[in-house]
Short mmCIF file of C-alpha atoms and ligand atoms in Angstrom, two decimals:
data_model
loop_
_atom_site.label_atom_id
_atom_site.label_comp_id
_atom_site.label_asym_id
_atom_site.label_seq_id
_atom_site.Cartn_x
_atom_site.Cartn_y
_atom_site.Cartn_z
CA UNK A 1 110.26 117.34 78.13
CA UNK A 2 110.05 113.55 78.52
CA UNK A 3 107.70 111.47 76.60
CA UNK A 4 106.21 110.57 79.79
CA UNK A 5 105.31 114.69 80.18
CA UNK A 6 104.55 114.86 76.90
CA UNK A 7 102.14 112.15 76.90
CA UNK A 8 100.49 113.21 80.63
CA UNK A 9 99.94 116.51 79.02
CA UNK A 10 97.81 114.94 76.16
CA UNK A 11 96.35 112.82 78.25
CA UNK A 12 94.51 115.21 81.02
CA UNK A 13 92.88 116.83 78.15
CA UNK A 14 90.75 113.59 77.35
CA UNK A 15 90.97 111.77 80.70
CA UNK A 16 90.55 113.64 83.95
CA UNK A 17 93.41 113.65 85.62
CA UNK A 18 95.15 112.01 82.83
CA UNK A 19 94.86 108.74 84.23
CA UNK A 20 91.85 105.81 84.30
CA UNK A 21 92.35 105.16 87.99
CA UNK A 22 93.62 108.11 90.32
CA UNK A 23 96.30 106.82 92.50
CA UNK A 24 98.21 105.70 88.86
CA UNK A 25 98.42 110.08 88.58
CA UNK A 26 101.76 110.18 91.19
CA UNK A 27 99.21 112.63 93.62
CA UNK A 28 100.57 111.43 96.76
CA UNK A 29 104.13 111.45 95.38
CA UNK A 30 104.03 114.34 92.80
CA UNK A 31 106.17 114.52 90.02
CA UNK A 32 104.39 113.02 86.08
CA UNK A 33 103.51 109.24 86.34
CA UNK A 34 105.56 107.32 83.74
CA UNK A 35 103.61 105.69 81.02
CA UNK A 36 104.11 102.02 80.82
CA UNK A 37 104.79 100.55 76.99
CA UNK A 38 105.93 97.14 77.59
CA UNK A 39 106.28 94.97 80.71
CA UNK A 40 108.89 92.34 80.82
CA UNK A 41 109.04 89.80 83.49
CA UNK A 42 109.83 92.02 86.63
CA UNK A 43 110.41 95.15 84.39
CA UNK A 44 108.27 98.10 83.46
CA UNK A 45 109.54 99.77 80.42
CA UNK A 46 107.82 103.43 80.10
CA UNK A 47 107.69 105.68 77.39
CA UNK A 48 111.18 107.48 77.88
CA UNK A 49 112.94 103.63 76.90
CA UNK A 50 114.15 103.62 81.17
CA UNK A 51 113.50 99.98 82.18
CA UNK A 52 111.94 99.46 85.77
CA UNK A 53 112.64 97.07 88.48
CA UNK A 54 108.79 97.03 89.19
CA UNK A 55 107.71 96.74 92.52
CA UNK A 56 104.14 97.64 91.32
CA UNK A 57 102.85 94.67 89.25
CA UNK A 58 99.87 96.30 88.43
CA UNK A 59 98.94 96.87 92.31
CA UNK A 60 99.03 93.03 92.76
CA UNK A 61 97.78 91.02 90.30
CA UNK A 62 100.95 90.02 88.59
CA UNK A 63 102.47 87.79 91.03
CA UNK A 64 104.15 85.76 88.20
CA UNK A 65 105.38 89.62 86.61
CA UNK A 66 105.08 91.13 83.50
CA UNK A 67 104.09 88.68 80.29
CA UNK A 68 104.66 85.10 81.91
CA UNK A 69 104.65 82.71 79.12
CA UNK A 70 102.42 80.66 80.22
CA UNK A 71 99.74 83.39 80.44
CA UNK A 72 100.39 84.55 77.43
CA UNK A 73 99.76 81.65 75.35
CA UNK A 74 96.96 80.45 77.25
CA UNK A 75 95.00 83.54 77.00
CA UNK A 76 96.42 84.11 73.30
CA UNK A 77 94.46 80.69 72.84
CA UNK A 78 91.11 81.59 74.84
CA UNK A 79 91.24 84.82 72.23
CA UNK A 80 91.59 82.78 69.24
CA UNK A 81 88.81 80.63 69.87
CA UNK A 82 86.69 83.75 71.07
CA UNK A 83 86.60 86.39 73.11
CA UNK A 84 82.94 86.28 74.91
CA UNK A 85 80.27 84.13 74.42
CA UNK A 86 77.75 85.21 76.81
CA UNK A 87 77.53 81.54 77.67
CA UNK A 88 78.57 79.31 80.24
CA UNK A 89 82.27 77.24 79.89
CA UNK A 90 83.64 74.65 81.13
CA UNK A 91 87.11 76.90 81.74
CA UNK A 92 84.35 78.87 84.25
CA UNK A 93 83.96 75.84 86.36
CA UNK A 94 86.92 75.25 86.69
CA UNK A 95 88.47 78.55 88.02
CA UNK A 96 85.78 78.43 90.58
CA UNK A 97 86.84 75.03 91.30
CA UNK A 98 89.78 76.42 91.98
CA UNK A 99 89.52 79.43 93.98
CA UNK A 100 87.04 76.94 96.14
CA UNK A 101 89.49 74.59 97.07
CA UNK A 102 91.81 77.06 97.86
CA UNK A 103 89.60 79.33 100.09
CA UNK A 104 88.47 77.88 103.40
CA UNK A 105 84.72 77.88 103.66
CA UNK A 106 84.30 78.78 100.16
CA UNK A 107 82.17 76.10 98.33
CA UNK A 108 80.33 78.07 95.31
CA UNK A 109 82.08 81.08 93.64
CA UNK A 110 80.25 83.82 91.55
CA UNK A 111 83.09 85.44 88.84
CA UNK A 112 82.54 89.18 88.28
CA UNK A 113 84.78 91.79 86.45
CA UNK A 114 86.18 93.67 89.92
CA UNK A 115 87.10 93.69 92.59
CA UNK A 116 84.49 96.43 93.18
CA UNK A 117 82.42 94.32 91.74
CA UNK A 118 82.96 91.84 93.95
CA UNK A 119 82.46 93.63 96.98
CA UNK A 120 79.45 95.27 96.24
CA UNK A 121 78.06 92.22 95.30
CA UNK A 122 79.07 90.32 98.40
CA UNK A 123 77.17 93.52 100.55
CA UNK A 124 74.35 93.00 98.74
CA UNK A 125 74.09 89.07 98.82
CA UNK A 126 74.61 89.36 103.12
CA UNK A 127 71.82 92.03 103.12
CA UNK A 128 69.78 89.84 101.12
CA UNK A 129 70.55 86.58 102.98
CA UNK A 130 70.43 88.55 106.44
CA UNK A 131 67.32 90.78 105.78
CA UNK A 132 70.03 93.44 107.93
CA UNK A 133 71.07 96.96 106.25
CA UNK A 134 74.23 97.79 108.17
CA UNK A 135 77.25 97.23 107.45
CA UNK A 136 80.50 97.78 109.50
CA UNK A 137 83.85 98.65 108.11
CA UNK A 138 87.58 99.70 109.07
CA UNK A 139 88.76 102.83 108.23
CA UNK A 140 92.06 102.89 106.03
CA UNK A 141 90.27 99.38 104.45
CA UNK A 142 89.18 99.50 100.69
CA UNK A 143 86.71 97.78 99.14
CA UNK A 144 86.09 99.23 96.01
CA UNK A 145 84.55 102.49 95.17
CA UNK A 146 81.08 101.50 95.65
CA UNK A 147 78.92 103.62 97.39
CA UNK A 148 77.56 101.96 100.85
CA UNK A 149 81.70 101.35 100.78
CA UNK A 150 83.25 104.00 99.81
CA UNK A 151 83.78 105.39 103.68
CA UNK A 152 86.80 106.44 105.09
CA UNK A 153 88.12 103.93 102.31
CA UNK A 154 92.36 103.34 102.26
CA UNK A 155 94.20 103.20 98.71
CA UNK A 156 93.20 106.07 96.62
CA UNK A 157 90.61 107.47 98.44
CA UNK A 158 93.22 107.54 101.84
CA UNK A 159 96.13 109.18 99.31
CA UNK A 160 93.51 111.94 97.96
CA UNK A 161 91.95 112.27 101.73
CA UNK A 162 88.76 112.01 100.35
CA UNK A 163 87.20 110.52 103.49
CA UNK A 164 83.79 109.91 101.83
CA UNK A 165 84.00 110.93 98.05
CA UNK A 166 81.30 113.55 97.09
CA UNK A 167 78.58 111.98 95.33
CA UNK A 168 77.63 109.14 97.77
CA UNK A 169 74.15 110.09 99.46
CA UNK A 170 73.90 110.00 102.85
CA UNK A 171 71.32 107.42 102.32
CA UNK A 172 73.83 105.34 100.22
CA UNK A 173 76.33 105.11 102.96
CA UNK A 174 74.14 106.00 106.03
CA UNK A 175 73.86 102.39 106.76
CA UNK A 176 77.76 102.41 106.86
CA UNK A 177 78.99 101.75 110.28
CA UNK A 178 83.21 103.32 110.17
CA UNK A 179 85.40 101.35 112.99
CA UNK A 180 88.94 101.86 114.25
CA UNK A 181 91.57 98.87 112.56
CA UNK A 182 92.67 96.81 115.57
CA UNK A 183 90.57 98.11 117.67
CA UNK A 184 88.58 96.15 119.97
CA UNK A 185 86.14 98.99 121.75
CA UNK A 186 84.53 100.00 118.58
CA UNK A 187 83.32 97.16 117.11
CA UNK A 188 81.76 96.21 120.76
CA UNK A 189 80.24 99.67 120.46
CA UNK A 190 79.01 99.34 117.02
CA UNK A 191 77.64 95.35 117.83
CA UNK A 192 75.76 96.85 121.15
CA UNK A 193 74.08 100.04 119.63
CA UNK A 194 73.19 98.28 116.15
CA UNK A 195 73.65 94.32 116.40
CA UNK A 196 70.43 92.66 115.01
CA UNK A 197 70.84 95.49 112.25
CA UNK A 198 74.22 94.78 111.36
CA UNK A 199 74.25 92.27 108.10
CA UNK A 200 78.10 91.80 107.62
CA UNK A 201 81.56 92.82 109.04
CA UNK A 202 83.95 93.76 105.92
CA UNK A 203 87.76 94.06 106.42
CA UNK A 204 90.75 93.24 104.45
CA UNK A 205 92.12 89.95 106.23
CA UNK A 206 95.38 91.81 106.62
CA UNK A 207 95.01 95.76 105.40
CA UNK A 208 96.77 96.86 102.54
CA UNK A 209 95.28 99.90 101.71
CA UNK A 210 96.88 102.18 103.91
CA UNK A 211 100.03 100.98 104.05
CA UNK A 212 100.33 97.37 104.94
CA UNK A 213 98.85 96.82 108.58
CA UNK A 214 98.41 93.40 110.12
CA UNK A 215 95.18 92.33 112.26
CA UNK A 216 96.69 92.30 115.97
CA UNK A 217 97.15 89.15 117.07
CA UNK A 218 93.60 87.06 117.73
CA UNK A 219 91.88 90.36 116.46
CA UNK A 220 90.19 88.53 113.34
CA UNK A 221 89.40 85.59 115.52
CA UNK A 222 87.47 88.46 117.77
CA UNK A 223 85.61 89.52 115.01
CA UNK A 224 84.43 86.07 113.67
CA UNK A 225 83.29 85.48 117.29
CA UNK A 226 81.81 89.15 117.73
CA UNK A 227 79.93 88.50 113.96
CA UNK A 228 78.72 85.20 115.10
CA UNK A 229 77.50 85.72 118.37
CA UNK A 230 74.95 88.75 116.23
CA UNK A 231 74.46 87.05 113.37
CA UNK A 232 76.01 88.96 111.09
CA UNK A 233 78.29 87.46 108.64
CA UNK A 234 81.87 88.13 107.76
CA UNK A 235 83.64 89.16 105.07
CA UNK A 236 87.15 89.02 103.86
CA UNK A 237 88.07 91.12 101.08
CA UNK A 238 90.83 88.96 99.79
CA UNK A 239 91.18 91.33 96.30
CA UNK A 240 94.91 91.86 97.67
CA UNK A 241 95.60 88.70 100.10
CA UNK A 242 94.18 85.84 98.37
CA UNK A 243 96.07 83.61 96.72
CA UNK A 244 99.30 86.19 97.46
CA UNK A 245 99.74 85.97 100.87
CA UNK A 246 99.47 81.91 100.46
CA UNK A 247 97.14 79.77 98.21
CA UNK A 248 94.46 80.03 100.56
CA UNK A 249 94.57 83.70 100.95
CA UNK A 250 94.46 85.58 104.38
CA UNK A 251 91.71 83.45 105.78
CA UNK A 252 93.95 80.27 105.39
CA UNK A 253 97.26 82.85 106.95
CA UNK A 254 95.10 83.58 109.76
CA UNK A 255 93.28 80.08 110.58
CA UNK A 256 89.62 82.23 110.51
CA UNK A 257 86.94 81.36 108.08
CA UNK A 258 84.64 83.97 107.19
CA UNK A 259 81.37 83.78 105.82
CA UNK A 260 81.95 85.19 102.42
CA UNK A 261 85.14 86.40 100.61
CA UNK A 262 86.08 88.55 97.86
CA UNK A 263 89.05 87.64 95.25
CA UNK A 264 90.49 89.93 92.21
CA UNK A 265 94.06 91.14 91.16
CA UNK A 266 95.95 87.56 91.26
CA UNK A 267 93.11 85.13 90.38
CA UNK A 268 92.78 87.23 86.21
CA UNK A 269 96.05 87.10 85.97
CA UNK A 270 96.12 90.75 84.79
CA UNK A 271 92.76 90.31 83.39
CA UNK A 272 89.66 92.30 84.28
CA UNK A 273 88.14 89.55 86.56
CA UNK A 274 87.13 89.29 89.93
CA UNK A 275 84.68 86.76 92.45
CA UNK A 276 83.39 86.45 95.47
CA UNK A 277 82.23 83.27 97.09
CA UNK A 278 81.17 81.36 99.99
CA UNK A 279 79.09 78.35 101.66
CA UNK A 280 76.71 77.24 98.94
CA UNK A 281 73.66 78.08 101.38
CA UNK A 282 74.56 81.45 101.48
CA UNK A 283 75.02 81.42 97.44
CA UNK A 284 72.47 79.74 96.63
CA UNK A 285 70.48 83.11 97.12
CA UNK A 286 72.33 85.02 94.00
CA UNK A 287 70.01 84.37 90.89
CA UNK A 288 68.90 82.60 89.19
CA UNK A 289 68.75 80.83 92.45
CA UNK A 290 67.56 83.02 94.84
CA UNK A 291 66.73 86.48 94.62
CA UNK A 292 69.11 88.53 95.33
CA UNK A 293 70.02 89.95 91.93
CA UNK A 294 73.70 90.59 90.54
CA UNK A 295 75.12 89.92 86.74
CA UNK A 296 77.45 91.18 84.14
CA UNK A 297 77.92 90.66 80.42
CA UNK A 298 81.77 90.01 80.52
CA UNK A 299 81.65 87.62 83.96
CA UNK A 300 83.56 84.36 83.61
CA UNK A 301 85.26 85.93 80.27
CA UNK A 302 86.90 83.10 79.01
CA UNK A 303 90.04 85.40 78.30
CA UNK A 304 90.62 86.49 81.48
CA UNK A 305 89.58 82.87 83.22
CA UNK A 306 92.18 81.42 81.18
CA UNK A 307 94.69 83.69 82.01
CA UNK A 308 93.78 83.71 85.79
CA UNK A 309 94.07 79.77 85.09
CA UNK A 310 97.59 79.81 83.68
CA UNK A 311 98.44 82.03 86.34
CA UNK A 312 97.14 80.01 89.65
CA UNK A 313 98.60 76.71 88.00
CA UNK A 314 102.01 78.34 87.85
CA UNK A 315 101.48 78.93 92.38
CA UNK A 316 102.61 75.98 94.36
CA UNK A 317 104.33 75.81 97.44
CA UNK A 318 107.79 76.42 95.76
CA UNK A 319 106.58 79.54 94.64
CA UNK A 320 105.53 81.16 97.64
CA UNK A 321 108.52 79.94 98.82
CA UNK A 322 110.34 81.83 96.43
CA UNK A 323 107.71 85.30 96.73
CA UNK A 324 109.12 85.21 100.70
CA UNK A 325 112.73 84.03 100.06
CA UNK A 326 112.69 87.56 98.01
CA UNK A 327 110.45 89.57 100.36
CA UNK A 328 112.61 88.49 103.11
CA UNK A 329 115.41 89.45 101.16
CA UNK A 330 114.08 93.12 100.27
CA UNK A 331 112.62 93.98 103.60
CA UNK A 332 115.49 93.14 104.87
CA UNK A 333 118.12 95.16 102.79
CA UNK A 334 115.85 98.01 103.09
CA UNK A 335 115.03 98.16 106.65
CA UNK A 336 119.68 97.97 106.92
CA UNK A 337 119.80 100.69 104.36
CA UNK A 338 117.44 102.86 105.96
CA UNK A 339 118.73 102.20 109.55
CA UNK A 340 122.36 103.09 108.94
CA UNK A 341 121.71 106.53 107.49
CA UNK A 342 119.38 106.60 110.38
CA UNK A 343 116.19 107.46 108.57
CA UNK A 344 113.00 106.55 111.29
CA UNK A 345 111.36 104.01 109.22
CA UNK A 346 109.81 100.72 109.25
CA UNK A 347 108.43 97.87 107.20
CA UNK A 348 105.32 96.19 108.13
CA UNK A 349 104.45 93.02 106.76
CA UNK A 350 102.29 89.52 105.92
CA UNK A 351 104.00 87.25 104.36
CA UNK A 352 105.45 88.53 101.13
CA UNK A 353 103.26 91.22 101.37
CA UNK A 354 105.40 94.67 102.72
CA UNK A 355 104.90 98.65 102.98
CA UNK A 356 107.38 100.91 104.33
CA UNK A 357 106.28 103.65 106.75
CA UNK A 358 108.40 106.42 107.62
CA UNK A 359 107.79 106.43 111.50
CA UNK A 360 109.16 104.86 114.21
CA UNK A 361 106.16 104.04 115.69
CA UNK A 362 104.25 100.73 115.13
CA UNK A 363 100.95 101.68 112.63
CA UNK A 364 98.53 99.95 114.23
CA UNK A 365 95.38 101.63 112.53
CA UNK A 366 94.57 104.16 109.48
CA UNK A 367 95.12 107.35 111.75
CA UNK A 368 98.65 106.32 112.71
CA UNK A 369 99.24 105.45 108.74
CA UNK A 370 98.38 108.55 107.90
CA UNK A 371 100.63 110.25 110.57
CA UNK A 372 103.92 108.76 109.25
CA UNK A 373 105.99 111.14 107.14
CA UNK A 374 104.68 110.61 103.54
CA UNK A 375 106.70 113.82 102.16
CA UNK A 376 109.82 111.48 102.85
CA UNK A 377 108.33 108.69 101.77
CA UNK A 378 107.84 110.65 98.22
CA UNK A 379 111.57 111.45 98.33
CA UNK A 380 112.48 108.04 98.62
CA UNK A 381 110.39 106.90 95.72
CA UNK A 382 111.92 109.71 93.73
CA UNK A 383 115.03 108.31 94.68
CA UNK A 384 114.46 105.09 93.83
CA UNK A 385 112.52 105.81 90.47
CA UNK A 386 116.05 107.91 89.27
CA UNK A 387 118.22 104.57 89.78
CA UNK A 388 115.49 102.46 87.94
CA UNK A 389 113.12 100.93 90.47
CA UNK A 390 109.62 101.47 90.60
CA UNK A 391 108.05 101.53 93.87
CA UNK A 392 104.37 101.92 94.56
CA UNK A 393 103.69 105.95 93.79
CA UNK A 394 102.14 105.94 97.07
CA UNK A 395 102.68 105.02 100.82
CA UNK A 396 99.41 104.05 101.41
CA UNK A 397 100.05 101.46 99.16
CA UNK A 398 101.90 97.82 99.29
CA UNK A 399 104.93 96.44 97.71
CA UNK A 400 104.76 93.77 95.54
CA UNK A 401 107.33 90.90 94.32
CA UNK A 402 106.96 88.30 91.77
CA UNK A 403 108.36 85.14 90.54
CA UNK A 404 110.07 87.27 87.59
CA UNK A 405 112.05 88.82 90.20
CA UNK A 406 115.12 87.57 91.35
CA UNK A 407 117.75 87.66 94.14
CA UNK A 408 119.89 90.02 91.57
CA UNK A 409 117.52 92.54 91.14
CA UNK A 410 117.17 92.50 95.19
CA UNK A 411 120.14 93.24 95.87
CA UNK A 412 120.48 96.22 93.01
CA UNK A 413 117.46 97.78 94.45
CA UNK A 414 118.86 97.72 98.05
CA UNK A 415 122.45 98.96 96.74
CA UNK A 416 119.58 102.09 94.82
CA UNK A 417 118.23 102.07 98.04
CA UNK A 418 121.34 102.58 100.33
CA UNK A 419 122.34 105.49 97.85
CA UNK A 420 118.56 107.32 98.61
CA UNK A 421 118.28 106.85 102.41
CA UNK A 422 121.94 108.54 102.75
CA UNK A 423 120.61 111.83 100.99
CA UNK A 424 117.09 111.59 102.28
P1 KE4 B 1 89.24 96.97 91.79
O1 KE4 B 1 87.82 97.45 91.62
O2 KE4 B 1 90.24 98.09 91.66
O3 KE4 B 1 89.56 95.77 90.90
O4 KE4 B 1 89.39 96.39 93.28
C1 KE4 B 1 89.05 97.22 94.35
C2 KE4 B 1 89.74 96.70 95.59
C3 KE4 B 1 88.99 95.98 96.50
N1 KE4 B 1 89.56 95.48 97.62
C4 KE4 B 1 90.88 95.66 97.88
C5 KE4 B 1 91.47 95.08 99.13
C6 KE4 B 1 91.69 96.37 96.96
O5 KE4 B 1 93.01 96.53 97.23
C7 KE4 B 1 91.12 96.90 95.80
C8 KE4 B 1 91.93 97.70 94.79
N2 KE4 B 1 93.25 97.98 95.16
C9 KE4 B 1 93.83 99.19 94.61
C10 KE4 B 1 95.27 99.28 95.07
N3 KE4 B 1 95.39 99.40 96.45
C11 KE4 B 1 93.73 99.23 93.12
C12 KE4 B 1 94.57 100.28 92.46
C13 KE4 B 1 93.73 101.34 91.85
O6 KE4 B 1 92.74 101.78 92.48
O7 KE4 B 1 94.08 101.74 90.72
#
């Protein structure tokens, strides 16, 4: 038995499922997760001493991989000086400083502790600000596990099937308007039936919760049009796109400016923080402001802000540069490796931001995600896991690369890659 099985054993019988969040628990690929002990730069060393290429990066928020120096000591410092004050900081302003001159149409940032957080927070603010209780979202699109969101949600809740988890009340997410991804009909539908009820329109700039799906082309610039033309507002949930797919996220990618956006993962720099932000009108009605209530003991923790600091400073052009030299690189060497043992696959992709689908159809929308062969997407992750590189335990999921990784490692995980696809 491995340590890995010894320690999943040990572990359902104080944590269900053995795991703190569910798609970590290998469901949609089977087999016993590995337990992490260390990571170092772009590996993940687990319990059995097998070190990772890791593809993972803690589901996006280690763009820089595993332990960057400069993270380390600057959060090692925060720590020393304290760990929470329950105060404001100067190191506060200036994260939101940052994440506002990054994000078009972002002037005023609130810092939460999710990216659940975040979201719910954001619903409530353009309910408040709108005096509207719907709320339309895509199906296959994630945005947290809060209730009045938690819908026909992607990530987890796609790789579980749990179309709406048991537990939300009908009230909670009966204001919850579901739409087709890409799809233009529906959201006219949803507009004409409930318009001047509809507060905001949530998506994921580009979708990464169901397997990696770009808008169509002009689709978001549709639904900032559709929004405005109802007055409802717009969200982006950039918890996975911002500051990965470029500095300014997937609204800057796209050229469309929503209303309000969402940010986790990349801005804590592994740290348990989160924000969502927007024009300071719209703000201005959080309290103490305004009235629309929303707090947390551990927001702006001067830990994680410093880490998520360290982190941002380290992403300048060069870097992205780098984050697509390798994506290109990978997506590449596995679409040839998959082609010549003529597996039906194909890689979908933003930027550096990649999923492979086993189909050989274009996924356009959640239903089609779901449709591609995820039983051979499994095997391949097997595969790939045996020769040392750790893909994303889930095809609903997206590949990640990071500065720690290297052209090297590429090409070792395409030669692991060519051995799978020719016994898949
Ligand atoms: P958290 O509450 O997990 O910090 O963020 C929720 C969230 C919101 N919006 C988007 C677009 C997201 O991708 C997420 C979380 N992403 C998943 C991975 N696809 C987190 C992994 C997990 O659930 O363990």
């Amino acid at each position: 038995m491995s340590a890995s099985e010894r320690l999943f054993e040990r572990a359902r019988r104080v944590i269900p499922g053995g795991v703190n969040s569910p798609v970590r628990a290998f469901g949609s690929v089977g087999g016993t997760p590995r337990f992490a002990v260390r990571g170092e730069g772009p590996y993940l060393v687990d319990a059995d001493g097998a070190r990772l290429i890791d593809y993972v990066c803690s589901w996006g928020p280690l763009i820089a991989g595993h332990a960057h120096p400069s993270v380390v000591e600057a959060a090692t410092a925060a720590l020393a000086a304290g760990s929470s004050f329950g105060a404001p900081t100067e190191a506060e302003i200036e994260l939101a400083e940052t994440i506002a001159e990054a994000a078009p149409g972002v002037e005023q940032v609130r810092l939460v502790n999710s990216g659940t957080e975040a979201g719910m927070s954001a619903i409530r603010l353009a309910r408040g600000v709108t005096g509207r209780d719907k709320i339309v979202k895509f199906a296959g699109h994630y945005h947290g596990h809060s209730d009045a969101l938690l819908a026909a949600a992607g990530s987890g809740v796609a790789t579980f099937g749990l179309p709406d988890s048991p537990g939300v009340t009908r009230g909670a997410a009966g204001d919850t308007l579901v739409v087709a991804w890409n799809d233009r009909a529906g959201v006219e539908a949803a507009f004409a039936e409930h318009g001047p009820d509809i507060a905001v329109l949530a998506c994921e700039p580009v979708a990464a919760n169901m397997g990696v799906v770009p808008p169509d082309d002009g689709y978001l610039a549709f639904l900032r049009e559709i929004t405005r033309r109802h007055g409802a507002l717009l969200l982006f949930d950039e918890v996975m796109t911002g500051f990965r797919l470029e500095r300014g996220g997937g609204a800057a990618w796209s050229g469309v400016t929503p209303d309000l956006a969402t940010f986790a993962k990349v801005v804590g720099g592994g740290f348990p923080l989160a924000a969502f932000g927007g024009p300071t009108d719209i703000m201005a009605e959080l309290a103490p402001e305004g009235a629309v209530y929303q707090a947390g003991t551990l927001s702006g923790n001067p830990v994680a802000v410093a880490a998520g600091l360290a982190q941002l400073r380290l992403l300048d052009d060069a870097a992205y540069a780098r984050l697509q030299g390798l994506a290109d690189q990978l997506t590449d060497g596995l679409s040839a490796a998959l082609a010549t043992a003529g597996v039906p696959a194909r890689i979908q992709r933003a930027a550096s931001l990649f999923s492979l689908f086993f189909t050989a159809e274009p996924v356009r929308d959640y239903t089609a995600a779901r449709a591609a062969d995820h039983a051979a997407y499994a095997r391949f992750f097997h595969g790939l896991l045996e020769r040392g590189v750790y893909l994303p335990p889930s095809g609903f999921e997206a590949v990640f690369v990071s500065l720690a990784h290297t052209p090297e490692l590429v090409d070792e995980t395409v030669a692991a890659a060519r051995d799978v696809a020719a016994s898949l």
